[in-house]
Short mmCIF file of C-alpha atoms in Angstrom, two decimals:
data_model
loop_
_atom_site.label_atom_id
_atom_site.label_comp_id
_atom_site.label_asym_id
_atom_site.label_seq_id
_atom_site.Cartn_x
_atom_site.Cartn_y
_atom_site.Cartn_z
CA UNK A 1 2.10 24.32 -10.29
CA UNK A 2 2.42 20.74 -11.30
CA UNK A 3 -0.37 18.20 -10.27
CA UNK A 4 1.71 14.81 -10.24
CA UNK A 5 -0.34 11.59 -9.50
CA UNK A 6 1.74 8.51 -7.37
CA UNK A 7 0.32 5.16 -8.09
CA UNK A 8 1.33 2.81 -5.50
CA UNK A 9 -1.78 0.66 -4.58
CA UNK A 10 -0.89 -2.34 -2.14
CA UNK A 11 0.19 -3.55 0.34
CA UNK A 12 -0.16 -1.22 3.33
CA UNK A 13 3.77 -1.76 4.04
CA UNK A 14 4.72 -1.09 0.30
CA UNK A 15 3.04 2.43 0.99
CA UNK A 16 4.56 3.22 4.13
CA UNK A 17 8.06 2.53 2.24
CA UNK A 18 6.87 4.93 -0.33
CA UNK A 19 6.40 7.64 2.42
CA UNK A 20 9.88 8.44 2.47
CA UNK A 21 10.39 9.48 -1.38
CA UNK A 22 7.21 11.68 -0.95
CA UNK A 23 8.43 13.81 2.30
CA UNK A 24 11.78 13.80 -0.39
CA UNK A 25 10.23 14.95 -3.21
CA UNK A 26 8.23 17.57 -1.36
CA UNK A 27 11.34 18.70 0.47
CA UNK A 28 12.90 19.65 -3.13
CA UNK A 29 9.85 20.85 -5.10
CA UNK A 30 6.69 21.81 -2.38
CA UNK A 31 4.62 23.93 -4.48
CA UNK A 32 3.79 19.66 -6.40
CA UNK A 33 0.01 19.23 -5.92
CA UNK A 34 0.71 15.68 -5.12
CA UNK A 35 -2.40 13.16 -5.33
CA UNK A 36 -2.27 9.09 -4.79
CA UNK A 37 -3.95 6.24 -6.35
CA UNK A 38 -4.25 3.33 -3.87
CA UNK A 39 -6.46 0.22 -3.67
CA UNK A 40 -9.44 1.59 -1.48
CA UNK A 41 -8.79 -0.59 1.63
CA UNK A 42 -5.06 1.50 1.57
CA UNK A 43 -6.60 5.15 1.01
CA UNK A 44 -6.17 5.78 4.68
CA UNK A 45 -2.35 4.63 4.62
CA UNK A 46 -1.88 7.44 1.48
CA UNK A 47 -3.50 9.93 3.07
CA UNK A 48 -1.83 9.87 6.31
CA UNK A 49 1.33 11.78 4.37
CA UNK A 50 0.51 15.44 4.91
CA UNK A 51 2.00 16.26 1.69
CA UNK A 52 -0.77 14.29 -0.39
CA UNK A 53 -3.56 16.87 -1.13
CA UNK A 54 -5.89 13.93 -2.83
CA UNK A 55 -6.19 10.39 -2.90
CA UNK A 56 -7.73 8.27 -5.99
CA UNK A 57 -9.19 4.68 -4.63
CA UNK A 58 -9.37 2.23 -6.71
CA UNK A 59 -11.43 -1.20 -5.79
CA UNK A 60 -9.47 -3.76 -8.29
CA UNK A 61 -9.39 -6.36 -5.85
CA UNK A 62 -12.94 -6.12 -5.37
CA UNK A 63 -14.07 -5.63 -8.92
CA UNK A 64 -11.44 -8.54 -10.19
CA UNK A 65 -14.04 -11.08 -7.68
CA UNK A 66 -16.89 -9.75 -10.55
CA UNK A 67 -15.48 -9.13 -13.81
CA UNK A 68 -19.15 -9.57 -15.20
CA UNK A 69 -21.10 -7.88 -12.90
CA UNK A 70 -22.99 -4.58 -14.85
CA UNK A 71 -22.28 -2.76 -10.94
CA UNK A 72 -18.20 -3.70 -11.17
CA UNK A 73 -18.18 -2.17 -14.79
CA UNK A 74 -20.10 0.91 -13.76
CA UNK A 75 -17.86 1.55 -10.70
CA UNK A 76 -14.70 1.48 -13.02
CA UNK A 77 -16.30 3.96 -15.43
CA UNK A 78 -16.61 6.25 -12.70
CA UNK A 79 -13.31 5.73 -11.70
CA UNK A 80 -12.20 6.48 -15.04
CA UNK A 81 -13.86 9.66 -15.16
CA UNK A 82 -12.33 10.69 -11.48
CA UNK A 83 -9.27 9.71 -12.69
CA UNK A 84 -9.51 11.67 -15.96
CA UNK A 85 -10.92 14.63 -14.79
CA UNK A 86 -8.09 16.11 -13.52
CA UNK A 87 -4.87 17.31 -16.15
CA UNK A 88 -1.56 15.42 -14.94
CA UNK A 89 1.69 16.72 -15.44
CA UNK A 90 3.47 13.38 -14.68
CA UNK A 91 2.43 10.00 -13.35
CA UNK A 92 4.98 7.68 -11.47
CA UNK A 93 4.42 4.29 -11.02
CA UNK A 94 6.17 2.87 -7.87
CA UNK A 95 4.48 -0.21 -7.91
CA UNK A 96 6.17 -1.93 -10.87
CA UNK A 97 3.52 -4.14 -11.98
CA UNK A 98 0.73 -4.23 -14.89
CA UNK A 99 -1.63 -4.09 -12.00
CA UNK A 100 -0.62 -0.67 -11.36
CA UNK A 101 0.84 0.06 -15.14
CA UNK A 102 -2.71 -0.11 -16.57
CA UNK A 103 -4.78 2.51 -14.62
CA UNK A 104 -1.70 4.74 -14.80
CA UNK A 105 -1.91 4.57 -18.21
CA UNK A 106 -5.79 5.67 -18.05
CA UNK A 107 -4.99 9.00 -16.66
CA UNK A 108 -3.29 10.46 -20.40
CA UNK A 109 -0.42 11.82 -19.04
CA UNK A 110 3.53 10.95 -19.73
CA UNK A 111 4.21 8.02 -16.63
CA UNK A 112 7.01 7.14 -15.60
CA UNK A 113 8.62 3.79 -13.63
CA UNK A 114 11.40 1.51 -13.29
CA UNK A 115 12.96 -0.38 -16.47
CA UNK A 116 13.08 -3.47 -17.73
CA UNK A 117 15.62 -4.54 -15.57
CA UNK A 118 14.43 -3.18 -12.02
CA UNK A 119 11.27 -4.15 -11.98
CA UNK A 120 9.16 -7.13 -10.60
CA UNK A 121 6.98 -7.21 -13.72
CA UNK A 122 8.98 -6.75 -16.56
CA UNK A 123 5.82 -6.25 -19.07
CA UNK A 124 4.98 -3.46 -16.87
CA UNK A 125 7.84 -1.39 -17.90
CA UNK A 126 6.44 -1.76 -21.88
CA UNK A 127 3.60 1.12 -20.75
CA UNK A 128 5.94 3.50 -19.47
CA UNK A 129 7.54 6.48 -21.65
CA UNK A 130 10.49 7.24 -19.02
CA UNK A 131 11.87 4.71 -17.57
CA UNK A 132 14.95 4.53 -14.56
CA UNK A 133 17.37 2.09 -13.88
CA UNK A 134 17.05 1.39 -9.60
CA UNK A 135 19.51 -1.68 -7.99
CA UNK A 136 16.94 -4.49 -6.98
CA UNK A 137 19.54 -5.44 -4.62
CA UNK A 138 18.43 -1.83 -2.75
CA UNK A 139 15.77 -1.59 0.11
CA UNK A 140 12.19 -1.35 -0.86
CA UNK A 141 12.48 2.32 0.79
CA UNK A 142 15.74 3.44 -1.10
CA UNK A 143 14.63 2.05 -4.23
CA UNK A 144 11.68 4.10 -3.84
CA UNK A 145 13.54 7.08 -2.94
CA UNK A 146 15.92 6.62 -6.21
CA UNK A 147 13.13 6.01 -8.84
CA UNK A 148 11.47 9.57 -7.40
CA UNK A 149 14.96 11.20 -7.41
CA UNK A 150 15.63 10.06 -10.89
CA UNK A 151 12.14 10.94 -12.49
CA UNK A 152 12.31 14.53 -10.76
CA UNK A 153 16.17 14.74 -11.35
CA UNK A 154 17.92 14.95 -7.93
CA UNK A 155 19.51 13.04 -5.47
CA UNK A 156 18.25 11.47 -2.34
CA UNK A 157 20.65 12.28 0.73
CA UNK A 158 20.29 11.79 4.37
CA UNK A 159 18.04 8.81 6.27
CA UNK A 160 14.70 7.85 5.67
CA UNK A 161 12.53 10.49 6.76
CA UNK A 162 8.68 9.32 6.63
CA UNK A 163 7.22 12.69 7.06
CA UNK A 164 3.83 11.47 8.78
CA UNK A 165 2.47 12.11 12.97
CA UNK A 166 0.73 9.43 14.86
CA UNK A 167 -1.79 11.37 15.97
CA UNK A 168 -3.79 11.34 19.32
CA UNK A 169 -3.51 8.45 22.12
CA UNK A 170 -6.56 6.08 21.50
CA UNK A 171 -9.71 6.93 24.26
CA UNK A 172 -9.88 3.62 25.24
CA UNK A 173 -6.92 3.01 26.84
CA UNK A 174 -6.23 2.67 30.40
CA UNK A 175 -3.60 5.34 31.74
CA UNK A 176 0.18 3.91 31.87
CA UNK A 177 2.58 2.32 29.79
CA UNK A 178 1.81 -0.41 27.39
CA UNK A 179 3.99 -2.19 24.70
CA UNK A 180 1.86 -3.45 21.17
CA UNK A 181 2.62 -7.15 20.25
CA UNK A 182 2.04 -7.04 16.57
CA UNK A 183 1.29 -11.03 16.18
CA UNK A 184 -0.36 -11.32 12.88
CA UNK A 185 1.21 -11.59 9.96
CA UNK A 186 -0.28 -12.74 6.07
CA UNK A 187 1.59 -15.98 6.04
CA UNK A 188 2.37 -18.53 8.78
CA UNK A 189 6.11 -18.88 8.11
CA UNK A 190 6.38 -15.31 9.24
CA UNK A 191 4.80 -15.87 12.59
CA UNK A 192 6.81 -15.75 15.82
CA UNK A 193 5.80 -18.90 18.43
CA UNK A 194 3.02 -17.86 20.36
CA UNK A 195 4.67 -19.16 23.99
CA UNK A 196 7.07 -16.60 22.97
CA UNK A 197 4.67 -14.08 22.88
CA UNK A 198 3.01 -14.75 26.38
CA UNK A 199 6.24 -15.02 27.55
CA UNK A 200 7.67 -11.63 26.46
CA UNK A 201 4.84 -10.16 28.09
CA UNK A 202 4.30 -11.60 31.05
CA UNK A 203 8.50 -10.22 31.08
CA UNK A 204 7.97 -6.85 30.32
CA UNK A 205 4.44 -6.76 32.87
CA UNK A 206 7.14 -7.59 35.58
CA UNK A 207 10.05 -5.89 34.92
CA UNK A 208 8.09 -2.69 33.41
CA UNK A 209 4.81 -2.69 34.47
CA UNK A 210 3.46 -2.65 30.79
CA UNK A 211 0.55 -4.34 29.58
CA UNK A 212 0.69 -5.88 26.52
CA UNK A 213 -1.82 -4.42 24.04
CA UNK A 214 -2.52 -6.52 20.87
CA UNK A 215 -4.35 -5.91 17.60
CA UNK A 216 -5.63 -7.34 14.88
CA UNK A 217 -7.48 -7.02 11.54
CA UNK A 218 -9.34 -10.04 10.83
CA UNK A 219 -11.63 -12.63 12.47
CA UNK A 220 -8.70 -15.18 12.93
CA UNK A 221 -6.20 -12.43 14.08
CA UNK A 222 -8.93 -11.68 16.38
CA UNK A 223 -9.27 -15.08 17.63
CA UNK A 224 -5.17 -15.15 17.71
CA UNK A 225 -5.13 -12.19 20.20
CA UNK A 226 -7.72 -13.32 22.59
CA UNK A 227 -6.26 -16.63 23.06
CA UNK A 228 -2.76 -14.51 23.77
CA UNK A 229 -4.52 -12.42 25.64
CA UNK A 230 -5.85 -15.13 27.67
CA UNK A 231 -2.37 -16.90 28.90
CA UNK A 232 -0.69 -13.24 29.76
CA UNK A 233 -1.32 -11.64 33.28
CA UNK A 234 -1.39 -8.09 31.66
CA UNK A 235 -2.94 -8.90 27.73
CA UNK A 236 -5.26 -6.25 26.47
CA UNK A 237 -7.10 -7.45 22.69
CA UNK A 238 -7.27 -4.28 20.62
CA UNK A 239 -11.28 -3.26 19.63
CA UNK A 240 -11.31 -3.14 15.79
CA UNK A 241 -9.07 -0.30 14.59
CA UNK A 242 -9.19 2.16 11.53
CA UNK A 243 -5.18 2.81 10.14
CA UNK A 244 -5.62 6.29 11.69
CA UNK A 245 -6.34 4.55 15.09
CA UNK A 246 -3.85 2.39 14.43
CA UNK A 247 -1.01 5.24 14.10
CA UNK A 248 -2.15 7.05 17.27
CA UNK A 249 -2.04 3.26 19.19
CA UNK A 250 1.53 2.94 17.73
CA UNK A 251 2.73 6.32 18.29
CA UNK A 252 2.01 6.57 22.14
CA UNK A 253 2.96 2.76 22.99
CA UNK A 254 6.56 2.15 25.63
CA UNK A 255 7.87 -0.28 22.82
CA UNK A 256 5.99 -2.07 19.85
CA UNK A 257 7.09 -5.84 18.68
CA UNK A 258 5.87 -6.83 15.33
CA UNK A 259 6.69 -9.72 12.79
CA UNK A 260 7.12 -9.00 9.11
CA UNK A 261 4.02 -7.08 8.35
CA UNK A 262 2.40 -3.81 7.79
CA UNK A 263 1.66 -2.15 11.34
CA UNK A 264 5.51 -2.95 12.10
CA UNK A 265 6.80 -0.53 9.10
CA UNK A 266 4.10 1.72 10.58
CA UNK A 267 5.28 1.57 14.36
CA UNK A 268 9.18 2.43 12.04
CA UNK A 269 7.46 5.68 10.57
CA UNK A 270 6.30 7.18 14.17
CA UNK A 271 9.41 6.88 15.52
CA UNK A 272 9.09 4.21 18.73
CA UNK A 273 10.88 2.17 20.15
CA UNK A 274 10.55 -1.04 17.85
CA UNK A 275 12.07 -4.19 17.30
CA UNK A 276 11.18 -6.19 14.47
CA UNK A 277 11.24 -10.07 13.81
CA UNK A 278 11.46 -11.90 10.57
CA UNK A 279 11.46 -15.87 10.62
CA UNK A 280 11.02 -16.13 6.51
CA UNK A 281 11.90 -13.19 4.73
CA UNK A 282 14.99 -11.00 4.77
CA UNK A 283 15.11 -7.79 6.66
CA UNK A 284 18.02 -6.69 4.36
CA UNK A 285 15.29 -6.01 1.62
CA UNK A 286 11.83 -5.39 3.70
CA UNK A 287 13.12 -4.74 7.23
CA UNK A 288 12.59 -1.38 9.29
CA UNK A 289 15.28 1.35 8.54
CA UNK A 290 17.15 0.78 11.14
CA UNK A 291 18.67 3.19 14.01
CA UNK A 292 18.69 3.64 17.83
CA UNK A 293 15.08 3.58 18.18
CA UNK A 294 14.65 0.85 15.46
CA UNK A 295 16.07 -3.18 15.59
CA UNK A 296 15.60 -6.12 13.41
CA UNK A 297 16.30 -9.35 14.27
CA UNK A 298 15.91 -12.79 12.81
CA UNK A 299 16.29 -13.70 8.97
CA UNK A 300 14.75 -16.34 6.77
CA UNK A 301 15.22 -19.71 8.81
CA UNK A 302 16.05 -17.82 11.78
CA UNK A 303 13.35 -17.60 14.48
CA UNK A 304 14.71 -14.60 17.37
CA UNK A 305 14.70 -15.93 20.97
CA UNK A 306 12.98 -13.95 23.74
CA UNK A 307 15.98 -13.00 26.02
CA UNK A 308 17.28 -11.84 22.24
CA UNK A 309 14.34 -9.59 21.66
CA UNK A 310 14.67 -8.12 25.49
CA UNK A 311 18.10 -7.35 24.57
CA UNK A 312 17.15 -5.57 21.67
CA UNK A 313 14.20 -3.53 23.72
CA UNK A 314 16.43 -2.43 26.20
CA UNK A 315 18.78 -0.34 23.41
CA UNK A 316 16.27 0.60 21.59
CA UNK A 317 14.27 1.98 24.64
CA UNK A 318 17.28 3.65 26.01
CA UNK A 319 17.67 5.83 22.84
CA UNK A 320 14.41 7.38 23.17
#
């Protein structure tokens, strides 16, 4: 049995588009004992696949804050040793980047990656000894699924299948219907008007009889959703949420909205009704796989009305 390490370490969506070439891979060799090395805020997202039988953290964007610190060099010796202790048939890099190159490289085994010319960092390409040719013109999800099918020699067929369960319906929430409003985003360019938030959900309160439940995963998010919260007649702020949570909130909800960020690719991978809006960046390359349960709308410059996205819900809610 081959023990074959995945290093993908950020950002939570660049995981969840890796799900999709693990449930592949799997599907054409199961008997893989398949670990994952992701940055230790992300462990959660890696182990949510039920293929993955270990995950590896790794802190580097905590240690990289102090370099010098005698506690930062002690942690990465034992992370050395974790990583090491374990004999590796194969490592793939799916990150593309010396980031992800160099602790790859730390585990001895032959790794794997995209070449020169397919990859985001270039350099990172000098550390591997097999390296694939993938279209950058591709989906981050396909090009994923075409770098595992050419390291492990076959070919991906069929849609996107992310292989992963939400889980159980969060305790906290009130019996009935509710819709998520996924608001925050890492950049401000990729935020959707907030009057076009309370107005979506003051629509779908009235029409549907949903409340509008929104998270968030940082103090300002947090002070984002109340003030939302605030102006709609049926607004609901999220209490602080683990990923796992996060799934089972996703996986049970009438209909999520989300801008261009992680929880949105999530809401894609359990299967609800979803559309998804991008103001600055182009779904072509990072949107949700698309499909009757599954819409995006908008493109860079392009900011989707709200009768638009109540268009979309209504297909996408009819398919399910």
């Amino acid at each position: 049995m081959m023990n074959v390490l995945i290093v993908r370490t950020s950002s939570m969506g660049d995981l969840i588009h890796t799900w999709p070439a693990v449930t592949d891979l799997l599907a054409h060799y199961p008997n893989l004992r398949l670990a994952w090395l992701a940055e230790e805020n992300f462990a959660d997202i890696a182990a949510l696949h039920p293929g993955v039988r270990a995950v590896i953290p790794i802190a580097w964007r905590r240690w990289r804050k102090s370099l010098l610190s005698p506690s930062t060099w002690a942690e990465m010796r034992v992370f050395r040793e974790q990583l090491r202790a374990r004999h590796w048939d194969l490592v793939l890099d799916a990150q593309g980047l010396v980031k992800s190159a160099l602790p790859a490289k730390l585990a001895r085994a032959p790794l794997a990656g995209y070449g020169w010319s397919s990859i985001r960092e270039p350099l990172a390409s000098l550390f591997y000894d097999k390296k694939h040719r993938v279209s950058r013109q591709l989906s981050a999800i396909e090009r994923n699924r075409r770098l595992f099918g050419l390291t492990f020699g076959y070919q991906p067929e069929g849609a996107p299948d992310f292989g992963i369960h939400a889980g159980p319906r969060p305790a906290w929430l009130l019996p009935g219907d509710y819709a998520v409003l996924l608001h925050a985003t890492s950049r401000a360019s990729k935020e959707w008007p907030e009057e076009r938030w309370v107005q979506l959900a003051d629509t779908l309160a009235r029409q549907d009889g949903m409340v509008a439940v929104l998270p968030w995963g940082s103090a300002k998010e947090k002070e984002r959703a109340e003030r939302l919260a605030a102006k709609m007649h049926a607004g609901v702020v999220a209490p602080k949420l683990s990923l796992r949570e996060a799934a089972g909130l996703l996986g049970h909800a009438e209909a999520v909205v989300g801008v261009d960020t992680g929880l949105t690719h999530m809401a894609n991978a359990v299967n609800v009704p979803l559309v998804a809006l991008y103001t600055d960046t182009d779904p072509a390359r990072t949107g949700v796989v698309e499909g009757p349960r599954a819409l995006n709308l908008g493109n860079a410059g392009q900011c989707p009305t709200v009768d638009e996205v109540l268009a979309a819900l209504v297909r996408v809610r009819s398919a399910a």
